mmCIF file of C-alpha atoms and ligand atoms in Angstrom:
data_model
loop_
_atom_site.group_PDB
_atom_site.id
_atom_site.type_symbol
_atom_site.label_atom_id
_atom_site.label_comp_id
_atom_site.label_asym_id
_atom_site.label_seq_id
_atom_site.Cartn_x
_atom_site.Cartn_y
_atom_site.Cartn_z
ATOM 1 C CA UNK A 1 52.751 40.068 99.573
ATOM 2 C CA UNK A 2 56.642 39.216 100.972
ATOM 3 C CA UNK A 3 59.074 42.143 102.263
ATOM 4 C CA UNK A 4 60.510 42.726 98.568
ATOM 5 C CA UNK A 5 57.782 43.577 97.091
ATOM 6 C CA UNK A 6 56.654 46.200 100.286
ATOM 7 C CA UNK A 7 60.544 47.207 99.924
ATOM 8 C CA UNK A 8 60.294 49.171 103.255
ATOM 9 C CA UNK A 9 63.825 49.252 103.765
ATOM 10 C CA UNK A 10 64.852 50.277 100.532
ATOM 11 C CA UNK A 11 62.234 53.491 100.801
ATOM 12 C CA UNK A 12 63.620 54.223 104.167
ATOM 13 C CA UNK A 13 67.129 54.268 102.443
ATOM 14 C CA UNK A 14 66.268 56.381 99.579
ATOM 15 C CA UNK A 15 64.500 58.520 101.963
ATOM 16 C CA UNK A 16 67.459 59.012 104.530
ATOM 17 C CA UNK A 17 69.726 59.519 101.407
ATOM 18 C CA UNK A 18 67.461 62.349 99.710
ATOM 19 C CA UNK A 19 66.791 64.373 103.162
ATOM 20 C CA UNK A 20 70.480 64.283 103.711
ATOM 21 C CA UNK A 21 71.429 66.383 99.984
ATOM 22 C CA UNK A 22 68.284 68.778 100.943
ATOM 23 C CA UNK A 23 69.927 71.975 102.066
ATOM 24 C CA UNK A 24 66.846 74.295 101.372
ATOM 25 C CA UNK A 25 63.434 74.332 101.925
ATOM 26 C CA UNK A 26 62.706 74.355 98.209
ATOM 27 C CA UNK A 27 64.831 70.743 98.429
ATOM 28 C CA UNK A 28 63.167 69.754 101.506
ATOM 29 C CA UNK A 29 59.868 70.279 99.923
ATOM 30 C CA UNK A 30 60.292 68.050 97.243
ATOM 31 C CA UNK A 31 61.553 65.332 99.065
ATOM 32 C CA UNK A 32 58.220 65.549 101.094
ATOM 33 C CA UNK A 33 56.265 65.172 97.616
ATOM 34 C CA UNK A 34 58.711 62.296 96.533
ATOM 35 C CA UNK A 35 57.682 60.358 99.501
ATOM 36 C CA UNK A 36 54.364 61.894 100.752
ATOM 37 C CA UNK A 37 52.795 63.364 97.779
ATOM 38 C CA UNK A 38 50.426 61.787 95.869
ATOM 39 C CA UNK A 39 52.257 59.447 93.953
ATOM 40 C CA UNK A 40 54.981 59.409 96.792
ATOM 41 C CA UNK A 41 57.104 56.386 97.261
ATOM 42 C CA UNK A 42 55.561 55.877 101.392
ATOM 43 C CA UNK A 43 51.931 56.217 99.962
ATOM 44 C CA UNK A 44 52.184 53.988 97.552
ATOM 45 C CA UNK A 45 53.378 51.584 100.174
ATOM 46 C CA UNK A 46 50.546 52.471 102.036
ATOM 47 C CA UNK A 47 48.250 52.315 99.082
ATOM 48 C CA UNK A 48 49.531 48.603 98.279
ATOM 49 C CA UNK A 49 48.568 47.332 101.498
ATOM 50 C CA UNK A 50 45.130 46.398 100.712
ATOM 51 C CA UNK A 51 46.429 43.947 98.310
ATOM 52 C CA UNK A 52 48.402 41.800 101.257
ATOM 53 C CA UNK A 53 47.188 38.986 102.795
ATOM 54 C CA UNK A 54 45.389 39.281 105.967
ATOM 55 C CA UNK A 55 48.124 37.908 108.180
ATOM 56 C CA UNK A 56 50.709 39.821 106.602
ATOM 57 C CA UNK A 57 48.736 43.049 106.644
ATOM 58 C CA UNK A 58 49.101 43.917 109.949
ATOM 59 C CA UNK A 59 52.888 43.117 110.666
ATOM 60 C CA UNK A 60 53.572 45.251 107.497
ATOM 61 C CA UNK A 61 51.093 47.841 108.230
ATOM 62 C CA UNK A 62 52.929 48.386 111.768
ATOM 63 C CA UNK A 63 56.032 48.879 109.878
ATOM 64 C CA UNK A 64 55.082 51.451 107.646
ATOM 65 C CA UNK A 65 52.948 53.185 110.095
ATOM 66 C CA UNK A 66 56.603 53.572 111.968
ATOM 67 C CA UNK A 67 57.998 54.672 108.451
ATOM 68 C CA UNK A 68 55.638 57.146 108.056
ATOM 69 C CA UNK A 69 56.050 58.327 111.832
ATOM 70 C CA UNK A 70 59.662 58.601 111.046
ATOM 71 C CA UNK A 71 59.753 60.360 107.846
ATOM 72 C CA UNK A 72 57.463 62.657 108.772
ATOM 73 C CA UNK A 73 59.680 63.195 112.074
ATOM 74 C CA UNK A 74 62.540 63.443 109.818
ATOM 75 C CA UNK A 75 61.258 66.154 107.590
ATOM 76 C CA UNK A 76 59.857 68.284 110.744
ATOM 77 C CA UNK A 77 63.595 68.091 112.147
ATOM 78 C CA UNK A 78 64.916 69.037 108.957
ATOM 79 C CA UNK A 79 63.039 72.156 108.179
ATOM 80 C CA UNK A 80 63.928 73.193 111.934
ATOM 81 C CA UNK A 81 67.411 72.939 110.699
ATOM 82 C CA UNK A 82 67.272 74.487 107.539
ATOM 83 C CA UNK A 83 65.214 77.585 109.081
ATOM 84 C CA UNK A 84 67.846 77.996 111.700
ATOM 85 C CA UNK A 85 70.509 77.870 109.299
ATOM 86 C CA UNK A 86 68.651 80.387 106.950
ATOM 87 C CA UNK A 87 68.130 82.515 109.809
ATOM 88 C CA UNK A 88 71.807 82.313 110.819
ATOM 89 C CA UNK A 89 72.913 83.266 107.335
ATOM 90 C CA UNK A 90 69.972 86.181 107.020
ATOM 91 C CA UNK A 91 72.140 87.370 110.386
ATOM 92 C CA UNK A 92 75.366 87.612 108.989
ATOM 93 C CA UNK A 93 74.566 88.891 105.682
ATOM 94 C CA UNK A 94 72.907 91.703 107.636
ATOM 95 C CA UNK A 95 75.532 92.262 110.032
ATOM 96 C CA UNK A 96 77.952 95.571 110.134
ATOM 97 C CA UNK A 97 81.565 94.938 109.847
ATOM 98 C CA UNK A 98 82.791 97.691 111.669
ATOM 99 C CA UNK A 99 86.195 97.268 110.228
ATOM 100 C CA UNK A 100 85.473 97.437 106.794
ATOM 101 C CA UNK A 101 86.659 100.115 104.736
ATOM 102 C CA UNK A 102 83.479 102.213 103.271
ATOM 103 C CA UNK A 103 82.825 102.396 99.880
ATOM 104 C CA UNK A 104 82.531 105.281 97.846
ATOM 105 C CA UNK A 105 83.580 107.288 100.845
ATOM 106 C CA UNK A 106 86.921 109.229 101.971
ATOM 107 C CA UNK A 107 88.545 110.304 104.846
ATOM 108 C CA UNK A 108 88.678 113.996 105.690
ATOM 109 C CA UNK A 109 91.837 116.083 104.609
ATOM 110 C CA UNK A 110 93.286 118.998 105.529
ATOM 111 C CA UNK A 111 92.421 121.620 102.987
ATOM 112 C CA UNK A 112 95.727 122.539 100.875
ATOM 113 C CA UNK A 113 96.377 126.213 102.234
ATOM 114 C CA UNK A 114 95.927 124.562 105.804
ATOM 115 C CA UNK A 115 98.428 121.912 105.134
ATOM 116 C CA UNK A 116 100.755 124.655 103.698
ATOM 117 C CA UNK A 117 100.126 126.613 106.864
ATOM 118 C CA UNK A 118 100.935 123.652 109.538
ATOM 119 C CA UNK A 119 104.001 122.723 107.301
ATOM 120 C CA UNK A 120 105.354 126.221 107.882
ATOM 121 C CA UNK A 121 104.485 126.673 110.932
ATOM 122 C CA UNK A 122 106.351 123.503 111.941
ATOM 123 C CA UNK A 123 109.531 124.488 110.198
ATOM 124 C CA UNK A 124 109.113 128.114 112.075
ATOM 125 C CA UNK A 125 108.459 126.175 115.548
ATOM 126 C CA UNK A 126 111.363 124.426 114.875
ATOM 127 C CA UNK A 127 113.272 127.636 114.391
ATOM 128 C CA UNK A 128 112.008 128.854 118.101
ATOM 129 C CA UNK A 129 108.969 130.859 116.762
ATOM 130 C CA UNK A 130 105.843 130.845 118.607
ATOM 131 C CA UNK A 131 102.487 131.134 116.905
ATOM 132 C CA UNK A 132 100.681 134.467 117.453
ATOM 133 C CA UNK A 133 97.139 135.118 116.115
ATOM 134 C CA UNK A 134 95.336 138.814 115.780
ATOM 135 C CA UNK A 135 91.898 140.010 114.975
ATOM 136 C CA UNK A 136 90.330 139.610 111.497
ATOM 137 C CA UNK A 137 88.603 143.079 112.294
ATOM 138 C CA UNK A 138 91.260 145.353 112.727
ATOM 139 C CA UNK A 139 91.149 149.376 113.774
ATOM 140 C CA UNK A 140 92.873 151.661 111.486
ATOM 141 C CA UNK A 141 95.653 151.994 113.441
ATOM 142 C CA UNK A 142 97.381 148.405 113.797
ATOM 143 C CA UNK A 143 96.426 147.850 110.011
ATOM 144 C CA UNK A 144 98.079 151.396 108.924
ATOM 145 C CA UNK A 145 99.023 154.205 111.646
ATOM 146 C CA UNK A 146 101.386 152.070 113.729
ATOM 147 C CA UNK A 147 102.884 150.297 110.595
ATOM 148 C CA UNK A 148 103.919 153.921 109.435
ATOM 149 C CA UNK A 149 101.668 154.345 107.163
ATOM 150 C CA UNK A 150 99.400 157.473 108.258
ATOM 151 C CA UNK A 151 96.024 158.549 106.351
ATOM 152 C CA UNK A 152 97.611 160.702 103.893
ATOM 153 C CA UNK A 153 100.580 158.173 102.916
ATOM 154 C CA UNK A 154 100.355 156.535 99.017
ATOM 155 C CA UNK A 155 100.822 153.076 100.296
ATOM 156 C CA UNK A 156 97.415 153.034 101.604
ATOM 157 C CA UNK A 157 96.473 152.802 97.830
ATOM 158 C CA UNK A 158 98.530 149.648 97.754
ATOM 159 C CA UNK A 159 95.903 147.687 99.924
ATOM 160 C CA UNK A 160 91.898 148.234 99.015
ATOM 161 C CA UNK A 161 90.533 148.260 102.305
ATOM 162 C CA UNK A 162 87.041 146.974 103.353
ATOM 163 C CA UNK A 163 85.750 149.368 105.597
ATOM 164 C CA UNK A 164 83.050 148.711 107.972
ATOM 165 C CA UNK A 165 80.462 151.276 108.984
ATOM 166 C CA UNK A 166 81.718 151.936 112.437
ATOM 167 C CA UNK A 167 85.017 153.052 111.184
ATOM 168 C CA UNK A 168 87.151 149.307 111.460
ATOM 169 C CA UNK A 169 88.190 147.409 108.695
ATOM 170 C CA UNK A 170 89.036 143.963 107.529
ATOM 171 C CA UNK A 171 92.549 143.613 108.023
ATOM 172 C CA UNK A 172 94.665 143.902 104.567
ATOM 173 C CA UNK A 173 97.668 142.174 106.058
ATOM 174 C CA UNK A 174 98.779 140.160 108.838
ATOM 175 C CA UNK A 175 101.230 142.885 109.598
ATOM 176 C CA UNK A 176 99.148 144.563 112.197
ATOM 177 C CA UNK A 177 100.096 141.231 114.456
ATOM 178 C CA UNK A 178 103.534 142.766 114.406
ATOM 179 C CA UNK A 179 102.413 145.775 117.114
ATOM 180 C CA UNK A 180 100.057 143.576 118.865
ATOM 181 C CA UNK A 181 102.652 140.748 119.724
ATOM 182 C CA UNK A 182 105.012 143.632 120.691
ATOM 183 C CA UNK A 183 102.810 145.140 123.124
ATOM 184 C CA UNK A 184 101.829 141.837 124.781
ATOM 185 C CA UNK A 185 104.965 140.182 124.897
ATOM 186 C CA UNK A 186 107.688 142.471 124.588
ATOM 187 C CA UNK A 187 111.267 141.957 123.395
ATOM 188 C CA UNK A 188 112.917 139.310 122.730
ATOM 189 C CA UNK A 189 110.510 138.005 120.381
ATOM 190 C CA UNK A 190 110.218 135.643 117.818
ATOM 191 C CA UNK A 191 106.481 134.981 116.207
ATOM 192 C CA UNK A 192 104.864 134.065 113.543
ATOM 193 C CA UNK A 193 100.962 134.871 112.440
ATOM 194 C CA UNK A 194 99.429 132.963 109.975
ATOM 195 C CA UNK A 195 95.866 134.121 109.279
ATOM 196 C CA UNK A 196 92.971 135.566 107.124
ATOM 197 C CA UNK A 197 93.187 138.795 105.476
ATOM 198 C CA UNK A 198 91.326 140.670 103.132
ATOM 199 C CA UNK A 199 91.183 143.032 100.052
ATOM 200 C CA UNK A 200 88.862 144.458 97.414
ATOM 201 C CA UNK A 201 90.288 142.741 94.729
ATOM 202 C CA UNK A 202 88.276 139.859 92.772
ATOM 203 C CA UNK A 203 89.555 138.462 89.967
ATOM 204 C CA UNK A 204 90.753 134.995 88.195
ATOM 205 C CA UNK A 205 94.527 135.733 90.045
ATOM 206 C CA UNK A 206 92.743 137.538 93.313
ATOM 207 C CA UNK A 207 90.276 136.226 96.092
ATOM 208 C CA UNK A 208 88.529 138.957 98.287
ATOM 209 C CA UNK A 209 89.960 136.655 101.245
ATOM 210 C CA UNK A 210 93.214 135.167 101.087
ATOM 211 C CA UNK A 211 96.122 133.968 103.746
ATOM 212 C CA UNK A 212 99.254 135.277 104.591
ATOM 213 C CA UNK A 213 101.695 134.220 107.407
ATOM 214 C CA UNK A 214 103.954 137.110 109.088
ATOM 215 C CA UNK A 215 106.863 136.599 110.800
ATOM 216 C CA UNK A 216 108.788 138.849 113.676
ATOM 217 C CA UNK A 217 112.091 138.635 114.843
ATOM 218 C CA UNK A 218 112.679 141.288 117.860
ATOM 219 C CA UNK A 219 116.134 140.999 119.555
ATOM 220 C CA UNK A 220 119.466 142.854 120.097
ATOM 221 C CA UNK A 221 122.025 143.223 116.736
ATOM 222 C CA UNK A 222 119.785 141.443 114.503
ATOM 223 C CA UNK A 223 121.535 141.517 111.084
ATOM 224 C CA UNK A 224 120.069 141.187 107.399
ATOM 225 C CA UNK A 225 121.963 137.681 106.846
ATOM 226 C CA UNK A 226 119.952 136.449 109.937
ATOM 227 C CA UNK A 227 116.923 137.289 107.774
ATOM 228 C CA UNK A 228 117.939 135.602 104.549
ATOM 229 C CA UNK A 229 119.277 132.311 106.502
ATOM 230 C CA UNK A 230 115.830 131.820 108.154
ATOM 231 C CA UNK A 231 114.145 132.553 104.962
ATOM 232 C CA UNK A 232 116.355 129.892 103.181
ATOM 233 C CA UNK A 233 115.951 127.628 105.506
ATOM 234 C CA UNK A 234 112.366 127.893 105.966
ATOM 235 C CA UNK A 235 111.538 127.620 101.859
ATOM 236 C CA UNK A 236 114.071 125.003 101.330
ATOM 237 C CA UNK A 237 112.422 122.829 104.281
ATOM 238 C CA UNK A 238 108.788 123.448 102.786
ATOM 239 C CA UNK A 239 110.026 122.654 99.065
ATOM 240 C CA UNK A 240 111.830 120.302 100.397
ATOM 241 C CA UNK A 241 115.527 120.517 98.222
ATOM 242 C CA UNK A 242 117.785 123.614 98.329
ATOM 243 C CA UNK A 243 116.871 126.563 95.720
ATOM 244 C CA UNK A 244 118.094 129.420 94.328
ATOM 245 C CA UNK A 245 117.317 132.712 95.730
ATOM 246 C CA UNK A 246 117.426 136.496 94.644
ATOM 247 C CA UNK A 247 116.581 139.285 96.993
ATOM 248 C CA UNK A 248 115.087 142.391 94.903
ATOM 249 C CA UNK A 249 115.330 145.768 96.781
ATOM 250 C CA UNK A 250 111.557 146.877 97.167
ATOM 251 C CA UNK A 251 109.653 149.352 99.284
ATOM 252 C CA UNK A 252 107.253 148.609 102.357
ATOM 253 C CA UNK A 253 106.627 151.420 104.847
ATOM 254 C CA UNK A 254 107.120 149.429 107.922
ATOM 255 C CA UNK A 255 110.357 147.904 106.961
ATOM 256 C CA UNK A 256 113.501 149.866 105.913
ATOM 257 C CA UNK A 257 115.794 148.773 103.941
ATOM 258 C CA UNK A 258 113.030 146.716 102.248
ATOM 259 C CA UNK A 259 113.105 143.474 99.898
ATOM 260 C CA UNK A 260 111.511 141.289 98.058
ATOM 261 C CA UNK A 261 111.962 137.716 97.996
ATOM 262 C CA UNK A 262 112.237 135.688 94.637
ATOM 263 C CA UNK A 263 112.951 131.849 94.338
ATOM 264 C CA UNK A 264 113.840 129.929 91.503
ATOM 265 C CA UNK A 265 111.041 128.746 89.421
ATOM 266 C CA UNK A 266 109.740 125.167 91.360
ATOM 267 C CA UNK A 267 108.526 123.703 88.029
ATOM 268 C CA UNK A 268 111.145 124.798 85.581
ATOM 269 C CA UNK A 269 114.003 125.986 87.554
ATOM 270 C CA UNK A 270 113.775 128.928 84.373
ATOM 271 C CA UNK A 271 114.834 125.981 82.080
ATOM 272 C CA UNK A 272 111.259 126.419 79.649
ATOM 273 C CA UNK A 273 111.089 129.540 78.797
ATOM 274 C CA UNK A 274 106.823 128.863 78.205
ATOM 275 C CA UNK A 275 106.960 127.913 81.773
ATOM 276 C CA UNK A 276 103.080 128.732 82.767
ATOM 277 C CA UNK A 277 104.381 129.266 86.402
ATOM 278 C CA UNK A 278 107.049 131.880 85.959
ATOM 279 C CA UNK A 279 106.073 132.807 82.361
ATOM 280 C CA UNK A 280 109.546 132.088 81.307
ATOM 281 C CA UNK A 281 111.327 134.425 83.551
ATOM 282 C CA UNK A 282 112.817 131.324 85.648
ATOM 283 C CA UNK A 283 112.146 133.565 89.240
ATOM 284 C CA UNK A 284 108.969 133.278 91.211
ATOM 285 C CA UNK A 285 108.355 136.432 94.076
ATOM 286 C CA UNK A 286 107.279 134.799 97.338
ATOM 287 C CA UNK A 287 107.543 137.146 100.139
ATOM 288 C CA UNK A 288 108.084 140.666 101.156
ATOM 289 C CA UNK A 289 110.699 141.541 104.235
ATOM 290 C CA UNK A 290 112.939 143.832 105.821
ATOM 291 C CA UNK A 291 114.682 145.227 108.727
ATOM 292 C CA UNK A 292 111.316 146.273 111.165
ATOM 293 C CA UNK A 293 111.312 150.297 111.161
ATOM 294 C CA UNK A 294 112.042 152.150 114.258
ATOM 295 C CA UNK A 295 108.676 153.644 114.112
ATOM 296 C CA UNK A 296 107.176 150.106 114.441
ATOM 297 C CA UNK A 297 109.151 149.162 117.024
ATOM 298 C CA UNK A 298 108.418 152.449 119.113
ATOM 299 C CA UNK A 299 104.935 151.649 118.238
ATOM 300 C CA UNK A 300 105.506 148.519 119.952
ATOM 301 C CA UNK A 301 106.338 150.196 122.927
ATOM 302 C CA UNK A 302 110.149 148.608 122.639
ATOM 303 C CA UNK A 303 113.259 150.787 122.493
ATOM 304 C CA UNK A 304 114.845 151.051 118.821
ATOM 305 C CA UNK A 305 118.267 151.980 120.357
ATOM 306 C CA UNK A 306 118.458 148.753 122.320
ATOM 307 C CA UNK A 307 116.308 146.476 119.908
ATOM 308 C CA UNK A 308 116.166 146.189 116.345
ATOM 309 C CA UNK A 309 114.215 143.055 114.231
ATOM 310 C CA UNK A 310 113.059 141.790 111.013
ATOM 311 C CA UNK A 311 109.588 141.020 109.821
ATOM 312 C CA UNK A 312 108.468 138.864 106.314
ATOM 313 C CA UNK A 313 105.119 138.261 105.321
ATOM 314 C CA UNK A 314 104.395 135.215 102.737
ATOM 315 C CA UNK A 315 101.649 134.616 100.923
ATOM 316 C CA UNK A 316 100.303 131.092 101.797
ATOM 317 C CA UNK A 317 97.673 130.664 99.292
ATOM 318 C CA UNK A 318 100.282 131.227 96.390
ATOM 319 C CA UNK A 319 103.094 128.750 98.550
ATOM 320 C CA UNK A 320 100.222 125.708 98.401
ATOM 321 C CA UNK A 321 99.787 126.628 94.525
ATOM 322 C CA UNK A 322 103.604 126.063 93.674
ATOM 323 C CA UNK A 323 104.036 123.148 96.151
ATOM 324 C CA UNK A 324 101.038 121.286 95.217
ATOM 325 C CA UNK A 325 101.095 122.396 91.125
ATOM 326 C CA UNK A 326 97.342 123.794 91.306
ATOM 327 C CA UNK A 327 97.248 126.017 88.619
ATOM 328 C CA UNK A 328 93.412 128.074 89.607
ATOM 329 C CA UNK A 329 93.458 130.314 92.185
ATOM 330 C CA UNK A 330 89.919 129.535 92.195
ATOM 331 C CA UNK A 331 90.570 125.904 93.142
ATOM 332 C CA UNK A 332 91.349 126.937 96.431
ATOM 333 C CA UNK A 333 88.129 128.762 97.445
ATOM 334 C CA UNK A 334 85.123 127.287 95.720
ATOM 335 C CA UNK A 335 84.911 124.352 97.710
ATOM 336 C CA UNK A 336 84.980 121.758 94.610
ATOM 337 C CA UNK A 337 84.923 118.052 96.615
ATOM 338 C CA UNK A 338 86.640 116.129 93.812
ATOM 339 C CA UNK A 339 89.803 118.528 93.768
ATOM 340 C CA UNK A 340 89.865 118.520 97.851
ATOM 341 C CA UNK A 341 89.730 114.782 97.578
ATOM 342 C CA UNK A 342 92.745 114.280 95.400
ATOM 343 C CA UNK A 343 95.214 114.597 98.301
ATOM 344 C CA UNK A 344 97.922 117.034 99.198
HETATM 345 N N1 DAH B 401 102.256 143.228 104.509
HETATM 346 C C1 DAH B 401 102.730 142.751 103.184
HETATM 347 C C2 DAH B 401 101.543 143.092 102.308
HETATM 348 O O1 DAH B 401 100.660 142.271 102.546
HETATM 349 C C3 DAH B 401 103.665 141.894 103.075
HETATM 350 C C4 DAH B 401 104.840 142.010 103.872
HETATM 351 C C5 DAH B 401 106.124 142.735 103.639
HETATM 352 C C6 DAH B 401 105.061 141.798 105.422
HETATM 353 C C7 DAH B 401 107.347 143.173 104.356
HETATM 354 C C8 DAH B 401 106.178 142.346 106.047
HETATM 355 C C9 DAH B 401 107.547 142.845 105.539
HETATM 356 O O2 DAH B 401 106.323 141.849 107.399
HETATM 357 O O3 DAH B 401 108.566 143.263 105.918
HETATM 358 O O4 DAH B 401 101.640 143.135 101.130
#
């Protein structure tokens, strides 16, 4: 049988083309079956050998053997390549890209009250104040007595105190740090003290633990206008704009005279009589303050004949709520992740 009946070259070319387009094990298997399977092209050729004249059989048989060897060799080589490619893909797919932004995850962030605390601390540090800290478990002396609030004083009723079995208490305000700091650093002095305070109060607008920031300046000839300027500077910087202020006469045992500071409503500026933030008054109470009482300066072992000063106390939780438009105090304390994730 002539070569054109046993088309070795044609089968070889067909095999090479089929092999070139096989990219997966399945496709490779199809090629294997197409040529070496029971009805495969190579198998058929080998079978037809018997029909050849004996003198042609030898030469064509050798050629076919060579083709079979080549096909088997090529199939094995192709299988090795495909396995290597699949392994590489598997490795790439399972590789961890540490630079990818994680899915369903979020970055840590400051709690809005901590954010507020840091913002005000930054502003006050810019005005030359240092940060002083004091104990949360206090002695009656520092929390009350040395702040001009003796045992019989009705002002004690203003602050529902948690007393501890050993006679100590949870500080009801950050004001005790005033005397601690005067005793430790003397005069002149400029400090702020952020921290937790505690009162027996728990309803929708009060939490038994909340955050305050105390400020104290002691120097010679300090005037009330310096206090006013300091408060305006701090609040304008904190809210990022110039607000209207009003000072109302008030009473605190540790300052004389005492004031409370109101700022214009940060939500409606007094233009909305149904405003849920200021309830239509147009004003928000933000701080207590005054000129430090001479008795308090004396308790700090500083001579009130030489030095005077001012002090103020602000509620950090309220400031955070005003700045970030948070309308429910409880959100600050219940650790709700979706609230905390909303970003401040
Ligand atoms: N300690 C006061 C309170 O908790 C706030 C306060 C008022 C602090 C007047 C002061 C001040 O330093 O001068 O209600």
